[in-house]
mmCIF file of C-alpha atoms and ligand atoms in Angstrom:
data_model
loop_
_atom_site.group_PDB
_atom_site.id
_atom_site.type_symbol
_atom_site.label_atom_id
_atom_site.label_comp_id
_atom_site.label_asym_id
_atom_site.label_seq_id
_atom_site.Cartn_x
_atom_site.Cartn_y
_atom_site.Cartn_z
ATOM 1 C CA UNK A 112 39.679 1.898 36.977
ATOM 2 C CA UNK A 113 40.229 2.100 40.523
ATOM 3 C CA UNK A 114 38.976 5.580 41.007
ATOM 4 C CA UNK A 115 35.237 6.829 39.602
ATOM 5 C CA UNK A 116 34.722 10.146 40.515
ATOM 6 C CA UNK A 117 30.963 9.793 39.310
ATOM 7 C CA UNK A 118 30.448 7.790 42.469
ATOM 8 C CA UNK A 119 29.982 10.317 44.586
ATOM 9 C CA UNK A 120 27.310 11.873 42.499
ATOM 10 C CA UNK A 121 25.145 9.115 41.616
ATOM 11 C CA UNK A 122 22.562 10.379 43.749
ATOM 12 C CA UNK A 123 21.140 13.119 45.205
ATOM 13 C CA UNK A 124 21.744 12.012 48.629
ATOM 14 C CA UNK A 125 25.246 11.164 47.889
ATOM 15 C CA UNK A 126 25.690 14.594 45.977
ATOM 16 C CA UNK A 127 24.344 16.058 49.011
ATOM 17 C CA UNK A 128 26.225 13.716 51.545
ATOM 18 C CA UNK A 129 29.571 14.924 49.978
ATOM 19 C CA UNK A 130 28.542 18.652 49.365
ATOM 20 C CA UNK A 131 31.453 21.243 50.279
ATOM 21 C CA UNK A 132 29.574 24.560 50.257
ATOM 22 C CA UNK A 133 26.086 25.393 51.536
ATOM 23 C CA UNK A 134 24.498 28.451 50.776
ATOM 24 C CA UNK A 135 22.064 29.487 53.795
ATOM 25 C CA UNK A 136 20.180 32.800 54.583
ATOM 26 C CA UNK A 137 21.990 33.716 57.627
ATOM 27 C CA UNK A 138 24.725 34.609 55.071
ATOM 28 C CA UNK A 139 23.320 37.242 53.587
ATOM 29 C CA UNK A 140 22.751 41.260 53.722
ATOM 30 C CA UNK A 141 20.083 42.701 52.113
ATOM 31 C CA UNK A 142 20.700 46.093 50.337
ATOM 32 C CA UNK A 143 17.724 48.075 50.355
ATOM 33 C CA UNK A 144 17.178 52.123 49.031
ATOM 34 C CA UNK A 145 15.518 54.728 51.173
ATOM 35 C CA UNK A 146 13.016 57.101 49.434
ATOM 36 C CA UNK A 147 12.233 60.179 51.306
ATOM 37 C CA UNK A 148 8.135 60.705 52.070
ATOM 38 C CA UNK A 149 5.284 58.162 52.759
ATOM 39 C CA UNK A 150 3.800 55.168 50.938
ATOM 40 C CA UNK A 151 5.847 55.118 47.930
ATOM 41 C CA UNK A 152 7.826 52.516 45.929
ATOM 42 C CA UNK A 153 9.774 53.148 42.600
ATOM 43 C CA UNK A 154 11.461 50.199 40.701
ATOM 44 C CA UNK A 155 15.210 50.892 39.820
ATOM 45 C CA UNK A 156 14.442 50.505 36.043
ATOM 46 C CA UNK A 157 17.921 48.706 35.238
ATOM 47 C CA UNK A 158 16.897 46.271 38.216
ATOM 48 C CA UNK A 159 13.896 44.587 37.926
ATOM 49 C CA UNK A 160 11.987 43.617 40.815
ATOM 50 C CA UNK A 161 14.271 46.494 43.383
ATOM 51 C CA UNK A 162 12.076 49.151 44.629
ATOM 52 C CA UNK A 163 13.191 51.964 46.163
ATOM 53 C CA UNK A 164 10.419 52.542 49.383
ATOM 54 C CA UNK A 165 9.648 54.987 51.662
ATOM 55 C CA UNK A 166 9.731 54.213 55.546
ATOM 56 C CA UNK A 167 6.737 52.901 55.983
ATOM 57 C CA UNK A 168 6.928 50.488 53.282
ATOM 58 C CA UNK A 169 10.373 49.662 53.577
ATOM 59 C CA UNK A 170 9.320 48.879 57.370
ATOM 60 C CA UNK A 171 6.919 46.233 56.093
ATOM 61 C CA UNK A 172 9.376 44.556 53.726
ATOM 62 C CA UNK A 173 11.735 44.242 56.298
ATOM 63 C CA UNK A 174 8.741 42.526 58.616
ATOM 64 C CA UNK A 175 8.558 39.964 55.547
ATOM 65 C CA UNK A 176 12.332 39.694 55.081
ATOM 66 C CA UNK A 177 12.882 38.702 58.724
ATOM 67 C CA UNK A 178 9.849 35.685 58.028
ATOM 68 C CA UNK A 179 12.268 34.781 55.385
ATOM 69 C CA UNK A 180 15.050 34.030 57.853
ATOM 70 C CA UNK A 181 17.063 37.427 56.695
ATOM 71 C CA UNK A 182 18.690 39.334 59.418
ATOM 72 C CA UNK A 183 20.453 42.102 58.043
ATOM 73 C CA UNK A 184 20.020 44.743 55.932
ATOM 74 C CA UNK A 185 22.297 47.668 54.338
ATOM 75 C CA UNK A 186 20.579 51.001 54.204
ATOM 76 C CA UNK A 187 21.094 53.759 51.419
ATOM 77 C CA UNK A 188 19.440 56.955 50.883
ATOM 78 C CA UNK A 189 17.922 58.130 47.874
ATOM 79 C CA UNK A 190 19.001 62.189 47.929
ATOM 80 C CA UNK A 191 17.007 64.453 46.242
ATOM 81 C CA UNK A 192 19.453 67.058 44.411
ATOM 82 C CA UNK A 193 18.290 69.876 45.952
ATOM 83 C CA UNK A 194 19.431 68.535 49.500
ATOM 84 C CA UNK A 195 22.946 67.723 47.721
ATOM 85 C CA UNK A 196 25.859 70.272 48.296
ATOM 86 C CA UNK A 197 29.173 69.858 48.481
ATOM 87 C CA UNK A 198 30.224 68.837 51.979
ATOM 88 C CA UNK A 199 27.722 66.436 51.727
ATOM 89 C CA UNK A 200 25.724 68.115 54.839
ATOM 90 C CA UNK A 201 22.993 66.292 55.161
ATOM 91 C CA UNK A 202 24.688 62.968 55.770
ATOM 92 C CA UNK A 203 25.379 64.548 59.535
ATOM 93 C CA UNK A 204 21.396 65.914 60.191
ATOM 94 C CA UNK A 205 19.628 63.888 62.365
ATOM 95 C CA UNK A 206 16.347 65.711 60.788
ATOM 96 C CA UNK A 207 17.195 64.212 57.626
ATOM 97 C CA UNK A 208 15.394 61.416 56.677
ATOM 98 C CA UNK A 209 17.715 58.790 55.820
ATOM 99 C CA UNK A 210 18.981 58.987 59.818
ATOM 100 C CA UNK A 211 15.223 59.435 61.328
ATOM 101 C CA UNK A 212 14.291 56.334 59.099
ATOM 102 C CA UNK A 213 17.467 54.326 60.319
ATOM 103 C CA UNK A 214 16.422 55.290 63.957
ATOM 104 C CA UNK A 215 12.557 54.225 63.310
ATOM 105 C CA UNK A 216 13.732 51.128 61.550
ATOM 106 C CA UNK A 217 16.015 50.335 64.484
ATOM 107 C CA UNK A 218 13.195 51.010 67.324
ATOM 108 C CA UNK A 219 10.636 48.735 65.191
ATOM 109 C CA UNK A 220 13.121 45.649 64.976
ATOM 110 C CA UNK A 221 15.749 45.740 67.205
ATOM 111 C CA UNK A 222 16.553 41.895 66.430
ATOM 112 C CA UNK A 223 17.324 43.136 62.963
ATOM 113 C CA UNK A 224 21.090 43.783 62.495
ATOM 114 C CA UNK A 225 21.573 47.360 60.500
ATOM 115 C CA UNK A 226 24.124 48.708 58.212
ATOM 116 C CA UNK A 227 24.579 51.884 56.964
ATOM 117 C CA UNK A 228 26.979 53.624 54.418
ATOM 118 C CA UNK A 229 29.482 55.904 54.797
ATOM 119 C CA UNK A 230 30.890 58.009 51.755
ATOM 120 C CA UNK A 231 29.771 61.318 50.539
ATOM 121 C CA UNK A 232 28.660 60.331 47.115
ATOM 122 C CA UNK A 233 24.423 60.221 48.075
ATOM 123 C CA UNK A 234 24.749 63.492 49.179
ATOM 124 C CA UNK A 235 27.618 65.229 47.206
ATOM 125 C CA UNK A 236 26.467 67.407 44.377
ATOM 126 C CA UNK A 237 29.283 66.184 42.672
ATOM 127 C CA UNK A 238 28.607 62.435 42.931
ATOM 128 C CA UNK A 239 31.971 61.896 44.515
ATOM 129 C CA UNK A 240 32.761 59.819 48.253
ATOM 130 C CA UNK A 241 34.618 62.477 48.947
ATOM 131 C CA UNK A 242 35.261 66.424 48.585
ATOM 132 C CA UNK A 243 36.052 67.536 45.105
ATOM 133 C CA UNK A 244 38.978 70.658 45.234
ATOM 134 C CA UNK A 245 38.864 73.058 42.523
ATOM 135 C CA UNK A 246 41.083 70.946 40.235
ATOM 136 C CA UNK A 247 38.356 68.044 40.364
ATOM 137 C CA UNK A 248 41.089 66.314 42.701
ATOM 138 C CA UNK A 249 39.246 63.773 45.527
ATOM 139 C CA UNK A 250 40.420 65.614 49.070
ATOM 140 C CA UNK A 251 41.822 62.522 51.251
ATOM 141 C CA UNK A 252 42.377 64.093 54.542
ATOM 142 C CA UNK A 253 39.717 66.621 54.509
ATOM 143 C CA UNK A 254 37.203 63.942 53.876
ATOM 144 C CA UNK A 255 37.824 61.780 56.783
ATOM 145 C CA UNK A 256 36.590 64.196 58.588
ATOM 146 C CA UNK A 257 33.214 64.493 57.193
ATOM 147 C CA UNK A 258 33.085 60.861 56.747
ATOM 148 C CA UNK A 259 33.805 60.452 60.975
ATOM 149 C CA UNK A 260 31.016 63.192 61.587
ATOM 150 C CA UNK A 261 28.550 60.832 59.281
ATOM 151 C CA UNK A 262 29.490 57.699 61.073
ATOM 152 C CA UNK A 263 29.128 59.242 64.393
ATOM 153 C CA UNK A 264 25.745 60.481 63.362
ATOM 154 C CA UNK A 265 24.847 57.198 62.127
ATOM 155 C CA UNK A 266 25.878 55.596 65.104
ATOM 156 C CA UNK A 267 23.387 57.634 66.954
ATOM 157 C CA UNK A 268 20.892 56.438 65.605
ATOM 158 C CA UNK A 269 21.437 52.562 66.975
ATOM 159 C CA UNK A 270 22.708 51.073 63.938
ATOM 160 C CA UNK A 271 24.551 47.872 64.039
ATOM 161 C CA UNK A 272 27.069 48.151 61.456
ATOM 162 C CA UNK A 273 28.806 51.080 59.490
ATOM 163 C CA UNK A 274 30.281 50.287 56.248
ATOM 164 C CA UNK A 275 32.654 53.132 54.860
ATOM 165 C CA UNK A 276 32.413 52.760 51.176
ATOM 166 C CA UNK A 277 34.241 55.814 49.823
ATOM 167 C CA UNK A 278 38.177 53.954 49.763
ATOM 168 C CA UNK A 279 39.884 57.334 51.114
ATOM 169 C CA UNK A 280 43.120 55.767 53.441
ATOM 170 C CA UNK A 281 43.034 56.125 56.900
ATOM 171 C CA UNK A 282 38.956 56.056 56.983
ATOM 172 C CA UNK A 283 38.640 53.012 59.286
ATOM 173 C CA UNK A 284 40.725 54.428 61.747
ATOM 174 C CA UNK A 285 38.889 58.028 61.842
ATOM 175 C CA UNK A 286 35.675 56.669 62.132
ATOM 176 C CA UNK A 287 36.952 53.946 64.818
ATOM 177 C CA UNK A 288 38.336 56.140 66.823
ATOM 178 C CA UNK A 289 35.388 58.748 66.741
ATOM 179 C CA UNK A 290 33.358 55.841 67.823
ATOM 180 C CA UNK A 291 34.813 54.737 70.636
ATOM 181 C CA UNK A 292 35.160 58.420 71.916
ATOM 182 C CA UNK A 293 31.498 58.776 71.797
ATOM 183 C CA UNK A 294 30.316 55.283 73.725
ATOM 184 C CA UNK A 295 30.266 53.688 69.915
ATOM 185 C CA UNK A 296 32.832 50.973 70.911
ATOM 186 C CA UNK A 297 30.593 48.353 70.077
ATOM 187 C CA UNK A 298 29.331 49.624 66.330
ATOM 188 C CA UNK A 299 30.931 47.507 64.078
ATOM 189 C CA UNK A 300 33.205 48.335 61.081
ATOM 190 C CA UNK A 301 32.207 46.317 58.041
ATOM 191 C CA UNK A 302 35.390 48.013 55.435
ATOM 192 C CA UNK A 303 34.893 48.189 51.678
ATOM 193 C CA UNK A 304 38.634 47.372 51.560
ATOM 194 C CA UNK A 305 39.163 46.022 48.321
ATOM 195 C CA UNK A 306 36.551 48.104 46.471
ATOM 196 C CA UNK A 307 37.959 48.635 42.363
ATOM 197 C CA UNK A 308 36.492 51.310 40.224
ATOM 198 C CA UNK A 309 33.962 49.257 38.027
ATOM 199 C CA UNK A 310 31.005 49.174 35.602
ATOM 200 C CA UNK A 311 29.278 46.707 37.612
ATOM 201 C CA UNK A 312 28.067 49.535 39.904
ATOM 202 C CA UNK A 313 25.953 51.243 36.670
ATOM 203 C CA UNK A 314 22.219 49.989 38.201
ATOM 204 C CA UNK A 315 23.031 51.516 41.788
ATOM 205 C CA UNK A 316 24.289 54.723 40.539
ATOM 206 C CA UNK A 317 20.459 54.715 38.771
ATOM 207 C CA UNK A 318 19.180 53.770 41.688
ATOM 208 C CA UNK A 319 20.420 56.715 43.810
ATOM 209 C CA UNK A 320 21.150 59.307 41.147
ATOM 210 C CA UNK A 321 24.542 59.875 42.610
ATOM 211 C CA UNK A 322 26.412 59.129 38.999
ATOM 212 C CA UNK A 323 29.982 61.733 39.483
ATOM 213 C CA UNK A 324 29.275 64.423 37.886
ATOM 214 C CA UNK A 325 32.875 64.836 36.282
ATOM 215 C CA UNK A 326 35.469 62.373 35.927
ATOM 216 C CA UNK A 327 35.450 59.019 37.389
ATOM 217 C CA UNK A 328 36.269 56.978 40.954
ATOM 218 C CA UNK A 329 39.804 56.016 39.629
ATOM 219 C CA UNK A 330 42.154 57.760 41.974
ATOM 220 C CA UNK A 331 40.129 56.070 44.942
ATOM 221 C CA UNK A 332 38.764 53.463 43.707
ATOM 222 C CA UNK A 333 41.153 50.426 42.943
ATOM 223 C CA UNK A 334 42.200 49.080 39.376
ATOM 224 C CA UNK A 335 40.135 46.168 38.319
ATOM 225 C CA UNK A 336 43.611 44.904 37.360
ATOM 226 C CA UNK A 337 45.233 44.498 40.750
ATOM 227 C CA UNK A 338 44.736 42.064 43.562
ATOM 228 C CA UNK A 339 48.565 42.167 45.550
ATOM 229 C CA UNK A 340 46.980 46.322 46.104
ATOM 230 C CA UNK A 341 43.814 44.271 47.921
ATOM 231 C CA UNK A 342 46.091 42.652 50.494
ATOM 232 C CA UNK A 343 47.097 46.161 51.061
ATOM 233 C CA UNK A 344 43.749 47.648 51.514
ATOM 234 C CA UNK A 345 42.740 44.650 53.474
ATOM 235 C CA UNK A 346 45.960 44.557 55.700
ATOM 236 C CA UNK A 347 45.400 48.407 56.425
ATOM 237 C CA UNK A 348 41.616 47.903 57.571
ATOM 238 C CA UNK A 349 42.554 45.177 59.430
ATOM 239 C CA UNK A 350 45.145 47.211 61.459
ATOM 240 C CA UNK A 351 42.515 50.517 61.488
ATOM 241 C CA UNK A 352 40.100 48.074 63.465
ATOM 242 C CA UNK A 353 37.706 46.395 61.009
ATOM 243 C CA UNK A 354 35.689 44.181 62.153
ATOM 244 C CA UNK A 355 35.092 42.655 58.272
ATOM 245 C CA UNK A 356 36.646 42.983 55.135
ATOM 246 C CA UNK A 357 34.709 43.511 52.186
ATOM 247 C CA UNK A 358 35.631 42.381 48.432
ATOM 248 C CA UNK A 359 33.195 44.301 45.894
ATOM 249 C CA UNK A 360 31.941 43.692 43.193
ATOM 250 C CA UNK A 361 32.104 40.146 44.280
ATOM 251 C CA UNK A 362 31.851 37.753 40.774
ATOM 252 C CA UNK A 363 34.561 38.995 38.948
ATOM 253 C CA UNK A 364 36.472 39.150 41.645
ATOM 254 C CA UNK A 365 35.989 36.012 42.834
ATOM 255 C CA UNK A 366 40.436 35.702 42.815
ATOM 256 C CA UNK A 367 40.717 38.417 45.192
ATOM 257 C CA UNK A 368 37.788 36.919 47.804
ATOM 258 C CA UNK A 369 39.454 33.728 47.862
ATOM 259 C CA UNK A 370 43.268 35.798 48.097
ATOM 260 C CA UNK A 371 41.772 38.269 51.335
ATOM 261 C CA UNK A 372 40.028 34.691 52.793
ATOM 262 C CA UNK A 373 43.538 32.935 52.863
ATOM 263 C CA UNK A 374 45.291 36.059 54.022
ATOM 264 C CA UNK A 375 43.190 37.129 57.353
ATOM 265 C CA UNK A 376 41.210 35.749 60.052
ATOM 266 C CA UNK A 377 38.767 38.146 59.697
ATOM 267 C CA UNK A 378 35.003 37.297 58.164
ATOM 268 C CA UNK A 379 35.263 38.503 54.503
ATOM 269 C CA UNK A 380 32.100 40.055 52.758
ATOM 270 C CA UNK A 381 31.654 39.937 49.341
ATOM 271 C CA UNK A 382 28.763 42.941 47.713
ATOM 272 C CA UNK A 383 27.250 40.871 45.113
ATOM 273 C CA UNK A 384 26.671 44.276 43.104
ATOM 274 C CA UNK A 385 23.722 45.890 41.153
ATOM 275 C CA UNK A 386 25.343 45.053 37.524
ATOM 276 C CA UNK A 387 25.908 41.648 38.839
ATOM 277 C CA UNK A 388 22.230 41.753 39.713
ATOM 278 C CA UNK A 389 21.250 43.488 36.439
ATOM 279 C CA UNK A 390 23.274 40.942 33.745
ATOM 280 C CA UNK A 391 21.234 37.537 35.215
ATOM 281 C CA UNK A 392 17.764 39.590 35.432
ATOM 282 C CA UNK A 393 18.116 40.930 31.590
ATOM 283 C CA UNK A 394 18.991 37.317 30.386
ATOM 284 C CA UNK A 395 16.337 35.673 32.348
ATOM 285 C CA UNK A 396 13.376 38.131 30.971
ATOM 286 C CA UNK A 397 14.829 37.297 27.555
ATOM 287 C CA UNK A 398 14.703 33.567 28.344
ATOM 288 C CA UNK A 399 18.532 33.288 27.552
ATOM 289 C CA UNK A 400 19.149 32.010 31.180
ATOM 290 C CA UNK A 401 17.404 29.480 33.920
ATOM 291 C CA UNK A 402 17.478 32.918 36.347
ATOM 292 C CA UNK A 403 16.680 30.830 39.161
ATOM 293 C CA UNK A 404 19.239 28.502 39.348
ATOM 294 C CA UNK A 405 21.676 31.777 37.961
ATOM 295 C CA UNK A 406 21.332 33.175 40.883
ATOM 296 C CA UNK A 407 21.496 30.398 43.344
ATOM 297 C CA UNK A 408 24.630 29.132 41.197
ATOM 298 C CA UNK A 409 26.285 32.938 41.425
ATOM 299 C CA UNK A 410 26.264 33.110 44.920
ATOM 300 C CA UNK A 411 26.882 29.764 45.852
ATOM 301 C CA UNK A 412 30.655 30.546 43.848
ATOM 302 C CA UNK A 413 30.710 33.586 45.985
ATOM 303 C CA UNK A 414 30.550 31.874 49.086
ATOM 304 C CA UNK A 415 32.880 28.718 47.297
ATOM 305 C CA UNK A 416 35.448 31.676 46.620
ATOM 306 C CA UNK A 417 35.659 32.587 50.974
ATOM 307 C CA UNK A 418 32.888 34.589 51.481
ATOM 308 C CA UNK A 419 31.194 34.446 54.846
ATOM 309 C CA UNK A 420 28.861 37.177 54.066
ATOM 310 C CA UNK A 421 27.170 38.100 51.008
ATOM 311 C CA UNK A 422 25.612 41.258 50.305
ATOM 312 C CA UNK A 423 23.275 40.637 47.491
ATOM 313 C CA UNK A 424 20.018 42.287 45.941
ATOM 314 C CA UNK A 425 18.745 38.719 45.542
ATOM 315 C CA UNK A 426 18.291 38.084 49.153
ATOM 316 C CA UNK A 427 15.275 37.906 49.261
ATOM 317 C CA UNK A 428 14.786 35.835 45.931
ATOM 318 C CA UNK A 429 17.458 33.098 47.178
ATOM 319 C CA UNK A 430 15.772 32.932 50.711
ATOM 320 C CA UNK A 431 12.334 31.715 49.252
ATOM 321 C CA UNK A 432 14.173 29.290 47.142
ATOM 322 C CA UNK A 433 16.145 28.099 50.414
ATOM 323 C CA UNK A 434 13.164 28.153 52.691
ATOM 324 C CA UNK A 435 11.213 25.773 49.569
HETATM 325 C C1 PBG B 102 28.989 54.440 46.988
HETATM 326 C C2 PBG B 102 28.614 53.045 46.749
HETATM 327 C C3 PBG B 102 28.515 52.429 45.484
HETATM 328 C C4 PBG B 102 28.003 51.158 45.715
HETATM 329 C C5 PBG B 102 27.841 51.007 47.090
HETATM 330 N N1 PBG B 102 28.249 52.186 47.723
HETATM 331 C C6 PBG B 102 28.735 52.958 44.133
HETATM 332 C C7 PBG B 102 29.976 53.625 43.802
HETATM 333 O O1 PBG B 102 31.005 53.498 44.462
HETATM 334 O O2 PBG B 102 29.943 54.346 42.826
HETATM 335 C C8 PBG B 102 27.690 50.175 44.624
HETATM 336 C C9 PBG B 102 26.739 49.100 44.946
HETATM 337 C C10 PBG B 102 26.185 48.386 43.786
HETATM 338 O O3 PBG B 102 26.551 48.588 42.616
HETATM 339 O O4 PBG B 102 25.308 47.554 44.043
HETATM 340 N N2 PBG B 102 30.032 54.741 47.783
#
């Protein structure tokens, strides 16, 4: 036998030597949830070990975060339903908390690089990214324009990165454009361009109690069976001005990561989502999976795929393992 592939991984140092991916912290963005008040913390009950903090405390686990060697963070809020109407109006008041936190979070740790989320559904009493018409239709058009008012707003408040998330067309360029007329030029645009309609985002709808009301995210959202559509998406971002495209959820899509990574020269992020999260952390507190080296396996085939940035709640999890 001339060739013996089990050469090259005799050893560890040989395994290493010819290793193809590495997974590192300075690939990652930690997702975090915003509580409104002081000094509290509520686990996500279908995530175990996510808390959704207040300010204050989400201040400090940032501090320990950036120890860990993670540098960015995505932002949501956590909207109480009496703050929720339909035009979404809070998402646009800089006395709400979500946008005084983002600015206090900012001031604290300007090293830190901050994203924030655009789409109505945190806010909308009808749990929808965008406005709902009598016929329980999504509004396209009459959405951007809220969504461009919450970006701007964000924007204000020294954030690094906005990441519309709501999949209505012609968002990137709205919010772009409203940027640069307001000094914004250099806010980036991380797009949720190939974002499908999928179970997989269960956990975070718990998280932020912003489950749609009626109906579903289908007519926005894309079908789970498509990936030619996600060249689309990703080829309309690209030309709106996105600075990164964004594949979500990211492990059953791992096709369409690799597809949008062979297909543009932008960096492509992959959200590692909360049912993604969810499935390893349920099998590992049964003791049906090693949820250690689950996790550092999952995103490692995430990154394999053409990821250069993963959004993931276990951050914070893999960076301890990586620091070790
Ligand atoms: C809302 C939004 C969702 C997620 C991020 N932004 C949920 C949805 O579209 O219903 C999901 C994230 C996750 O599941 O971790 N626009």
């Amino acid at each position: 036998m001339l060739r013996r592939p089990r050469r090259n991984r005799k050893s560890a140092a040989i395994r290493e030597m010819v290793e193809e991916t590495t997974l590192t912290t300075k690939d990652f963005i930690f997702p975090l949830f915003l509580l409104e008040g002081k000094n509290r913390k509520i686990e996500v009950e279908s995530m175990p070990g996510i808390f959704r903090l207040t300010t204050d405390l989400m201040l400090k686990e940032i501090e320990e975060c950036l120890k860990l060697g993670i540098k960015a963070f995505d932002i949501f809020p956590v909207v109480e339903e009496k703050h929720k109407d339909k035009m979404a109006t809070q998402s646009a008041n800089h006395d709400f908390f979500y946008l005084k936190a983002l600015k206090e979070i900012k001031s604290r740790f300007p090293e830190a690089c901050i994203m924030t989320d655009v789409a109505m559904d945190p806010y909308s009493s009808d749990g929808h990214d965008g406005i709902v018409d009598e016929n329980g239709y999504i509004l396209n058009d009459e959405t951007l324009d809220v969504l461009a008012d919450m970006a701007l707003a964000q924007a204000e408040t020294g954030i690094d990165i906005i990441g519309p998330s709501d999949m209505m067309d012609g968002r990137v360029e709205v919010i772009r454009d409203i940027l640069d007329d307001n000094n914004f030029e250099n806010v980036s645009i991380m797009s949720y361009s190939a974002k499908y309609a999928s179970a997989f985002y269960g956990p975070f709808r718990d998280a932020l109690d912003s489950a749609p009301k009626s109906g579903d995210k289908k007519t926005y959202q894309m079908n789970p069976a498509n990936k030619h559509e996600a060249l689309i998406e990703a080829e309309l971002d690209a030309d709106e001005g996105a600075d990164f495209l964004m594949v979500k959820p990211a492990l059953a899509y791992l096709d369409v990561i690799h597809l949008l990574k062979e297909n543009h020269e932008l960096p492509i992020a992959a959200y590692n989502v909360s049912g993604e999260y969810s499935l390893i952390k349920a099998a590992a507190q049964k003791g049906w999976l090693d949820g250690e080296r689950t996790m550092m396996e999952s995103l490692l085939s995430i990154k394999r795929a053409g990821a250069d940035v993963i959004l993931s709640y276990f951050a914070k999890e893999a960076a301890v393992i990586l620091k070790r």
